[in-house]
Short mmCIF file of C-alpha atoms in Angstrom, two decimals:
data_model
loop_
_atom_site.label_atom_id
_atom_site.label_comp_id
_atom_site.label_asym_id
_atom_site.label_seq_id
_atom_site.Cartn_x
_atom_site.Cartn_y
_atom_site.Cartn_z
CA MET A 1 0.18 -0.01 -0.20
CA ARG A 2 1.65 3.60 -0.80
CA ALA A 3 1.80 5.51 2.01
CA LYS A 4 0.25 9.09 1.68
CA ILE A 5 1.97 11.98 0.76
CA ASN A 6 0.81 15.52 2.11
CA ILE A 7 3.00 18.05 1.05
CA PRO A 8 2.48 21.21 2.93
CA VAL A 9 -0.49 24.19 1.53
CA ARG A 10 3.06 26.88 2.21
CA TYR A 11 4.91 24.31 -0.19
CA ILE A 12 2.12 24.70 -3.04
CA VAL A 13 2.31 28.38 -2.89
CA MET A 14 5.71 29.34 -3.09
CA LEU A 15 5.64 26.77 -6.40
CA THR A 16 2.81 28.54 -7.53
CA ILE A 17 4.47 32.62 -7.17
CA CYS A 18 7.60 30.59 -8.57
CA ILE A 19 5.84 29.29 -11.08
CA LEU A 20 3.82 32.61 -12.32
CA LEU A 21 6.76 34.68 -11.85
CA SER A 22 9.03 31.86 -13.84
CA CYS A 23 6.05 32.01 -16.78
CA TYR A 24 5.76 35.97 -16.60
CA GLY A 25 9.44 36.37 -17.16
CA TYR A 26 9.87 33.93 -19.48
CA PHE A 27 6.95 35.86 -21.80
CA GLU A 28 8.80 38.94 -21.47
CA TRP A 29 12.45 38.68 -21.68
CA SER A 30 11.82 38.23 -25.55
CA ASN A 31 10.31 41.15 -25.56
CA ASN A 32 13.14 43.29 -25.66
CA TYR A 33 10.64 46.65 -24.22
CA PHE A 34 8.44 47.13 -21.21
CA ALA A 35 5.48 48.26 -21.86
CA THR A 36 4.40 51.04 -19.39
CA GLY A 37 3.45 54.92 -18.49
CA PHE A 38 3.35 57.51 -16.23
CA ASP A 39 5.68 57.85 -13.53
CA SER A 40 7.38 55.11 -14.81
CA TYR A 41 9.85 57.06 -17.34
CA PHE A 42 10.67 58.86 -14.15
CA HIS A 43 11.42 55.34 -11.94
CA LEU A 44 13.27 53.76 -15.21
CA GLN A 45 15.51 56.60 -15.26
CA ARG A 46 16.32 56.86 -11.34
CA ILE A 47 17.51 53.26 -11.67
CA TYR A 48 19.29 53.61 -15.02
CA GLU A 49 21.39 56.53 -12.88
CA VAL A 50 22.34 54.51 -10.36
CA ARG A 51 23.19 51.34 -13.12
CA GLU A 52 26.15 53.62 -14.63
CA ALA A 53 27.27 54.67 -12.08
CA PHE A 54 28.45 50.94 -10.40
CA LEU A 55 28.77 50.13 -13.81
CA HIS A 56 31.31 53.25 -14.11
CA ASN A 57 32.57 51.93 -10.74
CA ARG A 58 31.34 54.61 -8.80
CA ILE A 59 29.38 55.37 -6.01
CA PRO A 60 25.77 57.25 -7.25
CA GLY A 61 25.64 60.70 -6.75
CA TRP A 62 23.14 63.64 -5.32
CA LEU A 63 22.68 65.18 -8.73
CA ASN A 64 21.62 63.96 -12.46
CA PHE A 65 23.87 64.19 -15.14
CA VAL A 66 23.50 61.13 -16.90
CA THR A 67 19.52 60.74 -17.19
CA PHE A 68 17.06 63.52 -17.59
CA HIS A 69 18.97 64.95 -19.90
CA HIS A 70 22.34 66.15 -18.32
CA LEU A 71 20.33 68.41 -16.66
CA GLY A 72 22.01 68.19 -13.27
CA GLN A 73 18.98 67.97 -11.79
CA ALA A 74 18.92 66.75 -8.11
CA ILE A 75 16.12 64.28 -8.41
CA SER A 76 18.36 61.12 -7.03
CA GLY A 77 19.51 63.29 -4.32
CA MET A 78 15.97 63.77 -2.94
CA TYR A 79 15.18 60.38 -4.06
CA PRO A 80 16.58 58.59 -1.13
CA ASP A 81 17.41 54.96 -2.66
CA ILE A 82 20.09 53.07 -1.36
CA SER A 83 18.19 50.37 0.01
CA LEU A 84 17.78 49.28 -4.00
CA TRP A 85 21.56 49.95 -4.87
CA PRO A 86 22.23 45.87 -3.81
CA LEU A 87 19.71 44.77 -6.40
CA ILE A 88 20.80 46.90 -8.93
CA TYR A 89 24.47 46.52 -8.33
CA ILE A 90 24.28 42.37 -8.21
CA THR A 91 21.86 42.84 -11.76
CA ASP A 92 24.15 44.94 -13.62
CA GLY A 93 25.40 42.20 -15.87
CA PHE A 94 22.07 42.85 -17.44
CA ASP A 95 21.15 45.39 -20.20
CA PRO A 96 18.84 48.04 -18.83
CA ILE A 97 15.24 47.09 -19.63
CA HIS A 98 15.91 43.00 -18.74
CA GLN A 99 17.31 44.62 -15.24
CA VAL A 100 14.56 46.14 -14.97
CA LEU A 101 12.92 43.20 -15.47
CA VAL A 102 14.81 40.90 -13.18
CA LEU A 103 14.36 43.85 -10.40
CA ARG A 104 10.41 43.18 -11.02
CA ILE A 105 10.47 39.94 -10.36
CA LEU A 106 12.68 39.99 -7.36
CA LEU A 107 11.23 42.31 -5.62
CA MET A 108 7.85 40.11 -5.74
CA LEU A 109 10.18 37.68 -4.20
CA LEU A 110 11.16 39.92 -1.61
CA THR A 111 7.57 41.42 -0.65
CA PHE A 112 6.81 37.68 -0.66
CA PHE A 113 8.95 35.36 1.75
CA ILE A 114 9.17 38.51 3.88
CA SER A 115 5.55 39.07 4.25
CA TYR A 116 5.52 35.13 4.57
CA LEU A 117 8.52 34.91 7.49
CA SER A 118 6.46 37.81 9.33
CA LEU A 119 3.24 36.03 9.35
CA ALA A 120 4.34 32.86 10.18
CA HIS A 121 6.60 34.18 13.84
CA ARG A 122 2.91 34.75 14.53
CA PHE A 123 0.20 32.79 12.52
CA ASN A 124 -0.27 28.86 11.34
CA LYS A 125 2.82 28.45 8.84
CA ASP A 126 0.16 27.47 5.70
CA ASN A 127 -2.21 30.24 6.40
CA SER A 128 0.60 32.57 6.80
CA ALA A 129 1.31 31.29 3.25
CA LEU A 130 -1.66 32.64 1.72
CA ILE A 131 -2.17 34.93 2.95
CA ALA A 132 1.18 36.18 2.22
CA ALA A 133 0.68 35.74 -1.68
CA CYS A 134 -3.15 37.25 -1.89
CA TYR A 135 -1.07 39.81 -0.83
CA THR A 136 1.58 39.79 -2.91
CA LEU A 137 -0.24 39.72 -6.11
CA SER A 138 -2.45 42.71 -4.97
CA GLY A 139 -2.43 46.25 -5.13
CA LEU A 140 -0.03 48.33 -5.07
CA VAL A 141 2.97 45.30 -5.24
CA LEU A 142 1.19 43.86 -8.43
CA ARG A 143 1.24 47.52 -10.03
CA SER A 144 3.88 48.18 -9.49
CA PHE A 145 5.49 44.66 -11.15
CA TYR A 146 3.26 44.34 -14.65
CA LEU A 147 2.62 48.28 -15.06
CA GLU A 148 3.65 51.77 -13.05
CA LEU A 149 7.13 51.12 -11.99
CA GLN A 150 7.56 52.96 -7.99
CA TRP A 151 10.81 51.52 -7.03
CA GLY A 152 10.66 52.83 -3.52
CA THR A 153 7.44 52.92 -2.50
CA ALA A 154 6.87 48.92 -3.47
CA LEU A 155 10.58 48.46 -1.59
CA THR A 156 8.05 49.44 1.48
CA MET A 157 5.54 47.21 0.90
CA ALA A 158 8.06 44.72 0.83
CA PHE A 159 8.11 45.04 4.70
CA LEU A 160 4.71 46.02 5.37
CA PHE A 161 3.94 43.41 8.04
CA PRO A 162 6.78 43.15 9.98
CA ILE A 163 6.34 47.41 10.32
CA ILE A 164 2.52 46.69 11.40
CA PHE A 165 4.08 44.15 13.53
CA ASN A 166 6.56 45.75 14.45
CA TYR A 167 3.46 48.70 15.51
CA MET A 168 1.51 46.39 18.40
CA ASP A 169 4.98 45.43 19.62
CA LEU A 170 5.99 48.76 20.17
CA VAL A 171 2.57 49.95 22.11
CA LYS A 172 2.70 46.86 24.13
CA THR A 173 6.16 46.85 25.48
CA GLU A 174 5.94 47.68 29.21
CA LYS A 175 10.02 47.86 29.51
CA LEU A 176 12.64 48.96 27.89
CA ASP A 177 13.85 46.55 24.56
CA ILE A 178 16.85 47.19 23.28
CA LYS A 179 16.16 44.43 20.39
CA LEU A 180 12.53 45.95 20.10
CA VAL A 181 14.60 48.91 19.04
CA LEU A 182 16.94 47.78 17.16
CA LYS A 183 14.38 45.88 14.97
CA THR A 184 12.25 49.35 14.65
CA SER A 185 15.16 51.48 13.36
CA LEU A 186 16.00 48.59 11.11
CA LEU A 187 12.73 49.06 9.76
CA GLY A 188 12.69 52.25 9.04
CA TRP A 189 15.98 53.14 8.18
CA VAL A 190 14.90 50.87 5.12
CA VAL A 191 12.15 52.67 4.20
CA LEU A 192 13.74 56.17 5.06
CA ASN A 193 16.26 54.57 2.33
CA SER A 194 13.66 53.90 -0.26
CA HIS A 195 10.91 56.73 0.28
CA LEU A 196 11.06 59.42 2.39
CA MET A 197 7.42 60.05 1.91
CA SER A 198 6.59 56.63 3.44
CA ILE A 199 8.89 56.96 6.62
CA PHE A 200 7.39 61.04 7.77
CA VAL A 201 3.59 58.80 6.31
CA LEU A 202 4.89 55.85 8.73
CA TYR A 203 5.59 57.60 11.90
CA LEU A 204 3.24 59.87 11.80
CA THR A 205 0.90 56.88 12.51
CA LEU A 206 2.87 55.08 15.03
CA MET A 207 2.85 58.32 17.38
CA VAL A 208 -1.79 58.44 16.55
CA PHE A 209 -1.82 54.98 16.96
CA TRP A 210 0.77 54.99 20.46
CA CYS A 211 -1.43 58.04 21.53
CA ALA A 212 -4.57 56.79 21.14
CA THR A 213 -3.63 52.97 23.26
CA VAL A 214 -1.70 54.99 26.07
CA PHE A 215 -4.76 56.19 27.36
CA VAL A 216 -6.37 53.00 27.07
CA LYS A 217 -3.39 51.36 28.56
CA ARG A 218 -1.40 54.23 30.50
CA ASN A 219 2.05 52.27 29.67
CA TYR A 220 4.21 55.39 28.94
CA ILE A 221 6.90 53.87 28.98
CA SER A 222 6.62 52.72 25.89
CA LEU A 223 7.47 55.92 24.31
CA ALA A 224 10.59 55.60 25.38
CA ASN A 225 10.69 52.39 22.81
CA ILE A 226 10.07 54.45 20.60
CA VAL A 227 11.94 57.49 21.00
CA LEU A 228 15.56 55.06 20.78
CA SER A 229 14.20 53.63 17.76
CA GLY A 230 13.63 57.17 16.15
CA SER A 231 16.60 58.88 17.64
CA LEU A 232 18.53 55.63 16.12
CA LEU A 233 17.37 56.19 12.82
CA PHE A 234 18.21 59.51 12.96
CA ILE A 235 21.69 59.08 13.72
CA THR A 236 21.72 56.18 10.80
CA SER A 237 20.38 58.51 8.62
CA LEU A 238 21.94 61.62 8.61
CA PRO A 239 23.84 60.81 5.62
CA VAL A 240 20.70 61.14 3.51
CA LEU A 241 18.70 63.82 6.25
CA TYR A 242 22.41 66.16 5.19
CA ARG A 243 21.72 66.25 1.36
CA TYR A 244 18.19 66.71 1.27
CA TYR A 245 18.87 69.77 3.59
CA ILE A 246 21.61 70.58 1.96
CA LEU A 247 19.61 70.84 -1.32
CA SER A 248 16.73 72.11 0.10
CA LYS A 249 18.25 75.49 0.97
CA ALA A 250 19.50 75.22 -2.63
CA LYS A 251 16.13 77.01 -4.38
CA ILE A 252 15.48 74.22 -6.30
CA ALA A 253 12.36 73.88 -8.82
CA PRO A 254 9.63 71.66 -6.04
CA PRO A 255 8.15 68.40 -7.18
CA PHE A 256 5.17 67.97 -9.14
CA SER A 257 1.85 69.32 -7.90
CA GLU A 258 3.69 70.94 -4.28
CA GLY A 259 1.09 72.62 -1.70
CA LYS A 260 -2.05 70.08 -3.91
CA VAL A 261 -3.17 67.45 -2.73
CA ALA A 262 -5.64 65.38 -4.42
CA ALA A 263 -8.29 63.14 -1.97
CA ASP A 264 -11.60 60.82 -2.87
CA SER A 265 -14.30 59.92 -0.51
CA VAL A 266 -14.37 56.76 1.40
CA MET A 267 -17.77 55.16 -0.97
CA GLN A 268 -14.79 55.93 -4.24
CA MET A 269 -12.62 54.23 -2.44
CA ILE A 270 -15.11 51.49 -1.93
CA THR A 271 -16.14 51.59 -5.90
CA ASN A 272 -13.15 52.05 -7.29
CA ALA A 273 -11.96 49.40 -5.42
CA SER A 274 -9.50 47.63 -7.87
CA ILE A 275 -7.31 43.80 -7.52
CA ASP A 276 -3.89 46.27 -8.80
CA ALA A 277 -5.22 49.48 -6.71
CA ARG A 278 -2.85 52.21 -6.05
CA ALA A 279 -5.10 54.99 -4.09
CA THR A 280 -7.88 52.83 -2.91
CA PHE A 281 -9.07 49.73 -1.62
CA THR A 282 -8.00 46.37 -3.01
CA THR A 283 -10.98 43.61 -4.13
CA ILE A 284 -9.16 41.30 -1.94
CA ALA A 285 -9.05 43.85 1.02
CA LEU A 286 -12.63 44.60 0.74
CA LEU A 287 -13.43 40.90 0.23
CA ALA A 288 -11.72 40.05 3.74
CA MET A 289 -12.65 42.83 5.93
CA ALA A 290 -16.12 41.65 5.05
CA ILE A 291 -15.72 38.38 5.59
CA VAL A 292 -14.79 38.78 9.23
CA VAL A 293 -16.92 41.85 9.72
CA GLY A 294 -19.83 39.70 8.98
CA ASN A 295 -18.51 36.89 10.97
CA ILE A 296 -16.93 38.71 13.64
CA ASP A 297 -15.88 36.91 16.86
CA ARG A 298 -16.94 38.80 20.29
CA SER A 299 -14.08 36.86 21.85
CA LYS A 300 -11.36 38.17 20.18
CA VAL A 301 -12.54 42.20 19.83
CA GLN A 302 -9.75 42.90 22.21
CA LYS A 303 -7.43 41.80 19.66
CA LEU A 304 -9.36 42.42 16.66
CA PHE A 305 -9.42 46.18 17.98
CA PRO A 306 -6.06 47.41 17.88
CA TYR A 307 -5.63 46.46 13.58
CA ILE A 308 -8.78 47.73 13.31
CA TYR A 309 -8.37 50.98 14.86
CA LEU A 310 -4.75 51.26 12.57
CA GLU A 311 -7.03 50.95 9.61
CA LEU A 312 -9.51 53.17 10.01
CA PHE A 313 -6.89 55.79 10.79
CA ILE A 314 -5.15 55.18 6.92
CA VAL A 315 -8.82 55.22 5.50
CA VAL A 316 -9.38 58.38 7.29
CA MET A 317 -5.82 60.09 6.25
CA GLY A 318 -6.00 58.73 2.74
CA THR A 319 -9.67 59.65 2.20
CA GLY A 320 -11.26 63.46 2.56
CA ILE A 321 -12.14 62.52 5.70
CA ALA A 322 -9.10 64.25 6.41
CA PRO A 323 -8.87 67.91 6.50
CA TRP A 324 -6.36 67.81 3.56
CA GLY A 325 -7.74 71.84 2.54
CA LEU A 326 -5.29 72.36 6.49
CA LEU A 327 -2.76 69.93 5.58
CA GLU A 328 -1.66 70.27 2.66
CA SER A 329 -0.35 73.96 3.59
CA LEU A 330 2.38 72.94 6.26
CA PRO A 331 5.36 71.31 5.70
CA PHE A 332 6.27 67.88 4.14
CA PHE A 333 2.33 67.28 4.20
CA LYS A 334 2.13 69.03 0.41
CA ASN A 335 4.36 67.16 -1.21
CA PHE A 336 2.04 63.95 -0.35
CA GLN A 337 0.58 65.73 -3.96
CA ASN A 338 -2.35 62.22 -3.00
CA ALA A 339 -3.70 60.99 -0.23
CA GLY A 340 -4.39 57.58 -1.45
CA TRP A 341 -0.98 57.43 -2.86
CA ARG A 342 0.68 57.56 0.67
CA PHE A 343 -2.05 55.95 3.36
CA MET A 344 -4.13 53.61 0.66
CA ILE A 345 -1.58 52.03 -0.06
CA PHE A 346 -0.75 50.44 3.47
CA ALA A 347 -4.27 49.82 3.79
CA SER A 348 -4.86 46.55 2.01
CA ALA A 349 -2.12 44.22 4.85
CA ILE A 350 -4.92 44.74 7.32
CA PRO A 351 -7.70 43.16 7.15
CA LEU A 352 -6.13 39.76 5.47
CA ILE A 353 -4.12 39.76 9.13
CA LEU A 354 -7.49 40.48 10.56
CA VAL A 355 -8.12 36.70 8.88
CA LEU A 356 -5.91 35.05 10.33
CA ILE A 357 -6.69 36.84 13.63
CA ASN A 358 -10.56 36.25 13.63
CA PHE A 359 -10.95 32.53 12.69
CA SER A 360 -9.74 29.15 14.08
CA ASP A 361 -6.46 28.16 11.94
CA LYS A 362 -9.42 25.07 9.76
CA ALA A 363 -11.72 28.41 8.82
CA ALA A 364 -8.58 30.74 8.37
CA LYS A 365 -7.14 28.08 6.09
CA LYS A 366 -10.40 28.25 4.01
CA ILE A 367 -10.92 31.90 3.67
CA SER A 368 -7.59 31.94 2.98
CA VAL A 369 -7.35 29.78 -0.30
CA ILE A 370 -10.78 30.93 -1.39
CA LEU A 371 -9.04 34.70 -1.37
CA LEU A 372 -6.16 33.70 -2.84
CA LEU A 373 -8.00 31.47 -5.65
CA LEU A 374 -9.62 34.58 -6.55
CA THR A 375 -6.04 36.81 -6.06
CA VAL A 376 -4.56 33.96 -8.52
CA ILE A 377 -7.51 34.60 -11.38
CA SER A 378 -7.84 38.08 -11.00
CA ALA A 379 -4.28 38.88 -11.38
CA VAL A 380 -3.91 36.39 -14.25
CA SER A 381 -6.88 38.66 -16.08
CA ILE A 382 -5.27 41.64 -15.74
CA VAL A 383 -2.29 40.73 -16.45
CA THR A 384 -2.34 38.58 -19.41
CA GLY A 385 -4.68 40.65 -20.46
CA TYR A 386 -2.66 44.23 -20.43
CA ILE A 387 0.46 41.94 -22.72
CA LYS A 388 -2.34 41.56 -25.26
CA ASN A 389 -3.52 45.47 -25.05
CA SER A 390 -0.12 46.51 -24.72
CA LYS A 391 1.35 44.88 -28.25
CA ASN A 392 0.38 47.66 -30.78
CA TRP A 393 2.15 51.02 -28.79
CA ASP A 394 4.68 52.14 -30.38
CA GLU A 395 7.61 51.28 -29.36
CA LEU A 396 10.05 54.19 -28.06
CA SER A 397 14.33 53.87 -28.21
CA ASN A 398 16.95 55.79 -28.85
CA LYS A 399 16.30 56.64 -32.42
CA THR A 400 12.46 57.48 -31.64
CA ASP A 401 11.99 61.36 -32.17
CA ARG A 402 8.46 62.56 -31.05
CA ILE A 403 6.69 63.83 -27.76
CA VAL A 404 5.72 61.48 -25.74
CA ASN A 405 2.69 62.21 -23.37
CA ALA A 406 2.71 62.30 -19.73
CA ASP A 407 -0.61 59.72 -20.28
CA GLU A 408 0.61 57.91 -23.31
CA TRP A 409 1.44 54.27 -22.70
CA THR A 410 4.70 52.49 -24.43
CA LYS A 411 6.67 49.68 -25.23
CA VAL A 412 10.20 51.60 -23.62
CA THR A 413 13.26 49.32 -24.97
CA SER A 414 17.00 49.62 -23.23
CA THR A 415 17.78 52.18 -25.49
CA GLY A 416 14.98 55.14 -25.29
CA ILE A 417 15.06 54.39 -20.91
CA ASN A 418 17.64 57.28 -21.58
CA SER A 419 16.98 58.43 -25.34
CA ASP A 420 17.47 62.65 -25.15
CA LYS A 421 14.73 62.43 -27.99
CA ILE A 422 12.23 61.93 -26.59
CA VAL A 423 10.59 64.69 -24.58
CA ARG A 424 8.20 62.88 -21.98
CA ASN A 425 11.78 62.63 -20.66
CA ILE A 426 11.99 66.25 -19.64
CA VAL A 427 10.96 66.88 -16.11
CA PRO A 428 10.76 69.87 -13.59
CA ASP A 429 11.61 68.44 -10.30
CA TYR A 430 14.51 69.64 -8.24
CA ALA A 431 15.45 71.70 -11.52
CA PRO A 432 17.09 75.59 -10.53
CA SER A 433 13.79 77.32 -9.12
CA GLU A 434 14.38 79.19 -12.36
CA ILE A 435 13.58 77.49 -14.67
CA ARG A 436 10.07 78.11 -16.03
CA THR A 437 7.25 75.83 -16.65
CA VAL A 438 4.07 75.54 -17.96
CA ASN A 439 1.50 75.79 -15.28
CA GLY A 440 1.98 76.42 -12.07
CA GLU A 441 1.81 72.61 -10.92
CA GLY A 442 4.98 72.53 -12.52
CA GLY A 443 4.64 70.08 -14.77
CA VAL A 444 5.93 70.60 -17.77
CA LEU A 445 9.16 72.52 -19.07
CA ALA A 446 8.05 75.76 -20.85
CA GLU A 447 8.24 75.11 -24.16
CA ASP A 448 11.44 77.56 -25.46
CA ILE A 449 13.35 76.01 -22.38
CA GLN A 450 12.07 72.39 -24.19
CA LYS A 451 13.78 73.16 -27.68
CA LYS A 452 16.68 74.50 -26.14
CA ILE A 453 16.83 71.07 -24.20
CA ILE A 454 16.44 68.84 -27.24
CA ASN A 455 18.67 70.71 -30.14
CA ASN A 456 21.42 71.70 -26.98
CA THR A 457 21.29 75.36 -27.73
#
């Protein structure tokens, strides 16, 4: 009689993730282009700048003289990317567009395994793998993988589960915990060196979360851990903060849409939900939340409440409920551009955690399997549909000589990433402040200046 082989669900999930990414990589490798649009042009050149520095045995600098038409804008200095350097360095053997493909796959793998390990430390391992896969194949993680690059935010999202659980540990601890302090500062360092705006959002969320919980538990010693971790983060991040301070004082142009923050209503966040949402709820997160709310275990309310409160704060700040008419005039807040981009991207993880807390391991597994099946079907459908639709888009190379509109979708090749002939690559962000733009938001350089740049006159 044959022995029955029971393969743990977590290994099946891991294999599924690897197969999906391998299939995508196999089909995309032969294309020699990346079908994309919007901010991807901007972030492709940021990677290209770092790539060229390493290939020429240099440390990436503050100013961009290789990319963005060689104007010396302070984009590299104002967009910290040190946490991406190791990934860029080990993939520099590929040509630019295949390097981008490998980087996207690596970020997906990092997101899944970091999420899984963080969840498995607290919950059933099989269920943790299922939930980690749901998270990896949805939201901004999925969007940045196949559609629109957001390198810094994507790397931050890879550490979202450890960050959330770290928040819970910080407000619960009743003693000075050096290990917790070091862990908090390390997570903060990764975020700060990936996406500067995200560290402000996450620390703001942490402090509000602490203020709310301290009144309930009267646990003031937890503040000491937060202050110590913040101080250590400040010290270890001085190189980045120093260059940010120096460049900010150098009379450079502000980023796009400074002082104007868009914010949608809660209803729009729900009705506009999608599997690859960036500024709204993901459909999977909404479904998970509905399942928990409809079957809430009253005996576990105390365990659920801190996560629910954290989710509510994120939703308030990510929508028009918050007084953005006032906040957009304040330092840091004025650079948010869109409240959903800054806060709602972090709203997709907590509903998935609530499933693991609210239900027994057996029930949570059934729910997680259903959620993952829906996630995989939705993700595969939207990605394959996108690939099919992009076949007829224009291909951008160093031979392309035309204007590419901000909302235009194209197929970017290795030579098109940094082509001086593509006007879309001319952006005013962090250029000398005297440079004129078409409108007050600073989205596009004045036409006469564009002509001088293109014609080298």
